[in-house]
Each structure stands twice: as C-alpha cells, then as structure tokens.
Short mmCIF file of C-alpha atoms in Angstrom, two decimals:
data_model
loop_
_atom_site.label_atom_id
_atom_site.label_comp_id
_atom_site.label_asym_id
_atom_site.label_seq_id
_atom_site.Cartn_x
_atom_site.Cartn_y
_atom_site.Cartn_z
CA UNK H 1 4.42 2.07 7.51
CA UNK H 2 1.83 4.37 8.14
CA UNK H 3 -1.89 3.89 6.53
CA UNK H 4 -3.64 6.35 4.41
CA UNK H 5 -7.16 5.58 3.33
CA UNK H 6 -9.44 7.42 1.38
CA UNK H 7 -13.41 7.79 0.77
CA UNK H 8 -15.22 8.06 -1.52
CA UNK H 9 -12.95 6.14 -4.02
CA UNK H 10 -15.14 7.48 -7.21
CA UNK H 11 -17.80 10.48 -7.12
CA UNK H 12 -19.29 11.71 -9.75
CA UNK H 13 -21.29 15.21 -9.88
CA UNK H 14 -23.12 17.25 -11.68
CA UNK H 15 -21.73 20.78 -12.06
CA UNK H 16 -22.49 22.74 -9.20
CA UNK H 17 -23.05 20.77 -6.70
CA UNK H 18 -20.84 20.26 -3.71
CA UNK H 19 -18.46 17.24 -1.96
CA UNK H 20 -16.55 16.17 0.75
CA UNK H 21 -13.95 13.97 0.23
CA UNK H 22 -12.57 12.14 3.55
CA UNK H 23 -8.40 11.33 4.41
CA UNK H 24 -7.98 8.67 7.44
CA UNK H 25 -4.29 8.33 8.30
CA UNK H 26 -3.37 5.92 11.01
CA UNK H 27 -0.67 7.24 12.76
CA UNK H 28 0.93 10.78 13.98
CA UNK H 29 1.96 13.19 11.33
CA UNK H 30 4.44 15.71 10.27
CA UNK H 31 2.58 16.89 7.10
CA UNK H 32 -0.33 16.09 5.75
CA UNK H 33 -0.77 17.53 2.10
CA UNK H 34 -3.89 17.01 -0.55
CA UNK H 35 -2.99 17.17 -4.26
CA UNK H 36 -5.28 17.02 -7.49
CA UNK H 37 -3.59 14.64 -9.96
CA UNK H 38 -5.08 16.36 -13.66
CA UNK H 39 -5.16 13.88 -16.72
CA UNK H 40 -1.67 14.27 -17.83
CA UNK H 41 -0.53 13.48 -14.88
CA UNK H 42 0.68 16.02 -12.66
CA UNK H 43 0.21 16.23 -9.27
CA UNK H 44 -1.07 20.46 -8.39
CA UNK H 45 -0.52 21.08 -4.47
CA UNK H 46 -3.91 22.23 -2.72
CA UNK H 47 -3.04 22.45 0.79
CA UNK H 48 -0.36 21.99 2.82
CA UNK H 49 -2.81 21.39 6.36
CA UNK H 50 -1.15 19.30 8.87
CA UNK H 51 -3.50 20.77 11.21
CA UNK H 52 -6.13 23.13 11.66
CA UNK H 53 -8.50 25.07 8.16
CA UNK H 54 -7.54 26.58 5.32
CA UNK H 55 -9.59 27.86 2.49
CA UNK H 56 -8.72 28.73 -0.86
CA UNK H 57 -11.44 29.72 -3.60
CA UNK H 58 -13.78 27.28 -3.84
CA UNK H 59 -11.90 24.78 -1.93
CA UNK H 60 -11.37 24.46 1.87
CA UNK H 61 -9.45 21.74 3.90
CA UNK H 62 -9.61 20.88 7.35
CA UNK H 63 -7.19 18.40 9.21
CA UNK H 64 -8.06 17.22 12.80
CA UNK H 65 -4.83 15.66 13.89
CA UNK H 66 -5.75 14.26 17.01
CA UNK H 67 -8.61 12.20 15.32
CA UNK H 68 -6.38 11.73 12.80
CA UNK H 69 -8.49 12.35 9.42
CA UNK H 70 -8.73 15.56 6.93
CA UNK H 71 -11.30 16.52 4.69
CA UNK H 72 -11.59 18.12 1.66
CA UNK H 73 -14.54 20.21 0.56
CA UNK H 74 -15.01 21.63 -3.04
CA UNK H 75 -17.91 23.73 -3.87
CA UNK H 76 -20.06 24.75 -6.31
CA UNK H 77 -17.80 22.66 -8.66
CA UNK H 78 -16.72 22.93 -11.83
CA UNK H 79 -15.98 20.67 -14.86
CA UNK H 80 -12.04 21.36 -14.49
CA UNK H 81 -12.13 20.00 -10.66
CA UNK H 82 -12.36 16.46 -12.80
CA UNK H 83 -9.67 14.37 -11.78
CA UNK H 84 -8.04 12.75 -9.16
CA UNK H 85 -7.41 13.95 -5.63
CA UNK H 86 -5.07 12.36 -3.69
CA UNK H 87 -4.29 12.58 0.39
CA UNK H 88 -0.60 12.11 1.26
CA UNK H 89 0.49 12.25 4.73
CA UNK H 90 4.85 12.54 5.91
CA UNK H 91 5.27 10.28 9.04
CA UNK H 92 6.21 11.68 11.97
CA UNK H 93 9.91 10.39 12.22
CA UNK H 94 10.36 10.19 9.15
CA UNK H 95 12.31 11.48 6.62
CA UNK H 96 10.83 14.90 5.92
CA UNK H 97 8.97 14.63 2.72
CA UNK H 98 8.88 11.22 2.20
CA UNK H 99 5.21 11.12 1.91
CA UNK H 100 3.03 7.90 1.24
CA UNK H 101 -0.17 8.22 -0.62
CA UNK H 102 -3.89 7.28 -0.10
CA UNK H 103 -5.69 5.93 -3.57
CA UNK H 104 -7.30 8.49 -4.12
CA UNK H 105 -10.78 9.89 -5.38
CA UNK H 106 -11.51 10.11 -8.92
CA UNK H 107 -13.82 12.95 -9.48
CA UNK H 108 -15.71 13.51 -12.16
CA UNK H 109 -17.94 16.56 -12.68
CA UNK H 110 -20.65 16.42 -15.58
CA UNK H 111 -21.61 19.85 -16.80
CA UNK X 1 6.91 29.54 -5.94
CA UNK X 2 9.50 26.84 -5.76
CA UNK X 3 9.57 24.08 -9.02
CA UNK X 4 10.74 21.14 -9.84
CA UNK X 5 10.94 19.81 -13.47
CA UNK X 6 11.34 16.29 -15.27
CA UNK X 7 12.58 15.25 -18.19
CA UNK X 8 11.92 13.25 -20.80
CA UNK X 9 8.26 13.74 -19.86
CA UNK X 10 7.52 10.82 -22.19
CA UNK X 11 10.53 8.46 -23.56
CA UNK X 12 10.02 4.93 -25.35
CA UNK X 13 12.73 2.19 -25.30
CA UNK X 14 13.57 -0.99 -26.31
CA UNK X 15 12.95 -3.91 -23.88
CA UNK X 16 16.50 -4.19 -22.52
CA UNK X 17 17.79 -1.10 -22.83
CA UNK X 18 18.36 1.42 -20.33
CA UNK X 19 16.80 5.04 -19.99
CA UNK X 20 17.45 7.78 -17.47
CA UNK X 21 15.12 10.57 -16.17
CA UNK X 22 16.32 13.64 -14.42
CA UNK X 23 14.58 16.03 -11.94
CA UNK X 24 15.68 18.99 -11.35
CA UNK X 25 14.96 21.85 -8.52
CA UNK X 26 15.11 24.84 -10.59
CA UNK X 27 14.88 27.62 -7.76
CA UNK X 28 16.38 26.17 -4.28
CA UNK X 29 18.39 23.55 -3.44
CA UNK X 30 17.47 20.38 -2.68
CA UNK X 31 19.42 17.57 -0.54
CA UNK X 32 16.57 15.26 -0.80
CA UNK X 33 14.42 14.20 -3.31
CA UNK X 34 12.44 11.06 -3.63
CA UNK X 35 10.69 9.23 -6.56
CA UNK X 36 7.71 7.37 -6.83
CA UNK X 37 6.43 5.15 -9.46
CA UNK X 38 3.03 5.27 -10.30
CA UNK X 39 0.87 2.20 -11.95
CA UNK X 40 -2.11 3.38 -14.46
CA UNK X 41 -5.50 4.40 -12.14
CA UNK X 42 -2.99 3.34 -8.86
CA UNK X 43 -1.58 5.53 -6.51
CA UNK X 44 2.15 6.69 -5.98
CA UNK X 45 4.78 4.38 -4.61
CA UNK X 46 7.49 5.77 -3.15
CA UNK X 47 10.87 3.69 -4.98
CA UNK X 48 13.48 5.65 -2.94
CA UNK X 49 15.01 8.92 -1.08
CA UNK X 50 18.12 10.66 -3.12
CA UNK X 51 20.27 12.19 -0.93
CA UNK X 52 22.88 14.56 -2.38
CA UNK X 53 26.52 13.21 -2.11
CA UNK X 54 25.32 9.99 -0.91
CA UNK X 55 23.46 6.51 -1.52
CA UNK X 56 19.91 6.75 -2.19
CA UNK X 57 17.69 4.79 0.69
CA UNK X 58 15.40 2.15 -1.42
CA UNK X 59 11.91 1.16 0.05
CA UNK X 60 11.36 -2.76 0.93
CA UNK X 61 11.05 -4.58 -2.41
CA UNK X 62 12.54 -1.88 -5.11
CA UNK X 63 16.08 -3.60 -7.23
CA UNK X 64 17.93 -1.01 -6.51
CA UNK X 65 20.51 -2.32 -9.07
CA UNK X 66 17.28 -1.60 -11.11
CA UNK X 67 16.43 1.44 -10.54
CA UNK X 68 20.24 3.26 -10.12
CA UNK X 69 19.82 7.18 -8.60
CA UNK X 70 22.05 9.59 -8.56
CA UNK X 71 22.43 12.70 -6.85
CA UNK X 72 25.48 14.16 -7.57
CA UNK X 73 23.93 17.99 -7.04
CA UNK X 74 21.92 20.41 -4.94
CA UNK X 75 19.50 20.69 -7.83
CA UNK X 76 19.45 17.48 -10.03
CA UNK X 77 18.84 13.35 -9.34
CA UNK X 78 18.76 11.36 -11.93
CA UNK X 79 16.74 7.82 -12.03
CA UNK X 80 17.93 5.16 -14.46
CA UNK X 81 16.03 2.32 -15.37
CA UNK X 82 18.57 -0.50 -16.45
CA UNK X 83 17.63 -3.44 -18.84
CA UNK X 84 13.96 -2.09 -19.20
CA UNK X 85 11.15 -4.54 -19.70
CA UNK X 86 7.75 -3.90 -20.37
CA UNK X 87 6.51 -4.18 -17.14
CA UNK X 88 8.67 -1.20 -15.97
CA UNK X 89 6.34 1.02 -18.28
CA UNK X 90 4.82 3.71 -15.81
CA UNK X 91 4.65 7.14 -14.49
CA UNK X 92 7.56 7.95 -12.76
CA UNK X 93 7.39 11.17 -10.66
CA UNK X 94 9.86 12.94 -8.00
CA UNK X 95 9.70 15.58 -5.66
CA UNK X 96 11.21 17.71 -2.93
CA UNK X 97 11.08 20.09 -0.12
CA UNK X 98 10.14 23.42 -1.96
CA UNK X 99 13.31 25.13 1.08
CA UNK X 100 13.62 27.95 2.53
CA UNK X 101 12.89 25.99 6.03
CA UNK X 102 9.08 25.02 4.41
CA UNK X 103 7.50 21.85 4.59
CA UNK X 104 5.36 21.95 1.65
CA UNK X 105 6.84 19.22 -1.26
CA UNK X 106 6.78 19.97 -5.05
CA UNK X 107 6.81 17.68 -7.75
CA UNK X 108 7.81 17.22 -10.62
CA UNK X 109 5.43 17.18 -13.91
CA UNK X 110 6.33 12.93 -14.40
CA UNK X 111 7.50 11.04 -16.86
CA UNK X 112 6.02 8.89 -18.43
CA UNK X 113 8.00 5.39 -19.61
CA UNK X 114 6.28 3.19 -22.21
CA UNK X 115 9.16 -0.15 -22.60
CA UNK X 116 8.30 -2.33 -26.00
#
C-alpha cells in the first residue's frame, strides 16, 4: 500500500508562534485530506487539498502533487490548536475514500 | 454539511461477549463506508470497506469472523465485535463520502471500546 509519513512527530509551542507541519506520501493520489484529531477523539476535517492552496483562518495547506508532499501551516497559534494532526492520503485506484493515515503530529501549544 | 454519527460512543463488556457499534450517515446516502481501529497515541487502521447490499472487503490481517459488518442500508453499517477480549479495547471510528459527487470523507465521532 501506499506510504504516508509525517514530520515533526511532536512540536510543542508557545502560544503565538507559528509551524509547519510536513505530509510525504509515496505514491499518486486521489485525495489527500489533513484532519486535527481533538482529545476525545474526533477527527475535525481541515482541508480537503489534493492539489494546489487553500487557506482557512489561521490555517493554510498546500499540496504539491507532483513532488508528492503537503504542508500544513498554522499561525499565530492558539492553545485549542493542541492536539493531533493527522495527513491521510486516498490512493489513486483505489476505492474512493479508503484513506490510510500518516502518525501524525502531536501539537501542543503552551499559553 | 454532511455528518456521520456513532454510537455507543463509549460501551464496556465482558471479555467474551459481543458488542456492536453503528454509524450512521444522517444527511446523504452512503454505499460505502469504512472503519478503522485506532490503538491509544497510534494512528488509524483501516479494518474494512462496507458496501451496502454486499460483503464488506477486510484489509490483510483483520478476522473478519471477528469483526462481522453489516450494511444492510444507504445510511447505517454496523461493526460487531464477537467474543471480545481485552486486547480488542480501542477507538473504533468510520467514515464516508460526505455525496453529492464530493470527495471530501466525514467521520464519525468514535467509539470508544474498553473489554474487561
């Protein structure tokens, strides 16, 4: 199956202060989604960014397909960004929406 | 926006008893869902894809006399741990194509399964 890899696997941050967080995948992709996994558990959507940038508040995304990697950028953040952020990435050929998941990065902002 | 709900969200049983968890899409329909099992501070592991009217599709390694699905609707599949043991305690989470021809996937809020 296809490889999804993530960096940094922990960051922690002072409130604030800004962060990239990094998504290799190591094939072709349909999808490519990030999520932010809060304490109890649930998994919030961020961006749906196969390709290309999006922005949203404080958060942006940019996927480069070709390369194959996205990034996540969070600024000026915030106590409630705590938690942790996961990359998950549909393989082209697959099943659409059968997605397989990096580790993820736990974040953790101090105020 | 599309959403897809879980429930229990938290359920205990007895080692050796069975317990089922249902996800429901509760604004579109959904022919596919899939569910993932998720270890404390681990990622998600995709157990299987439940198609509606048909057998689900297990990944490599996942009982699937185990872990029973069933998706006998557009808008519910149901995951059924048989003979629990402790070390089936985990988050169990599914999800689906949020429809109307979009790609983005919704899931559920989990469920959590503590086996004792």
């Amino acid at each position: 199956g296809i490889q999804v890899e993530q960096s940094p696997p922990d960051l922690i941050l002072q409130e604030g202060a800004n962060s990239t967080l990094r998504c290799n995948f190591s094939d072709s992709v349909n999808n490519l989604q990030w999520f932010h996994q809060n304490p109890w558990g649930q998994l919030i959507n961020l961006f749906y960014i196969p390709s290309g940038t999006k922005q949203n508040g404080r958060l942006s995304a940019t996927t480069v397909a070709t390369e194959r990697y996205s990034l996540l950028y969070i600024s000026s953040s915030q106590t409630t960004d705590s938690g942790v952020y996961f990359c998950a990435v549909d393989h082209r050929g697959s099943t659409l929406g059968r997605l397989y998941f990096g580790r993820g990065t736990q974040l953790t902002v101090w105020p | 926006g599309a959403v897809v709900s879980q429930h229990p969200s938290r359920v205990i049983c007895k080692s050796g008893t069975s317990v089922k968890i249902e996800c429901r899409s509760l604004d579109f329909q959904a022919t596919t869902m899939f569910w993932y099992r998720q270890f404390p501070k681990q990622s998600l592991m995709l157990m299987a894809t439940s198609n509606e009217g048909s057998k689900a599709t297990y990944e490599q390694g996942v009982e699937k006399d185990k872990f029973l699905i069933n998706h006998a609707s557009l808008t519910l599949s149901t995951l059924t741990v048989t003979s629990a043991h402790p070390e089936d305690s985990s988050f169990y989470i599914c999800s689906a194509n949020g429809g109307l021809g979009g790609n983005t996937i919704y899931f559920g809020e989990g469920s959590w399964l503590t086996v004792v």
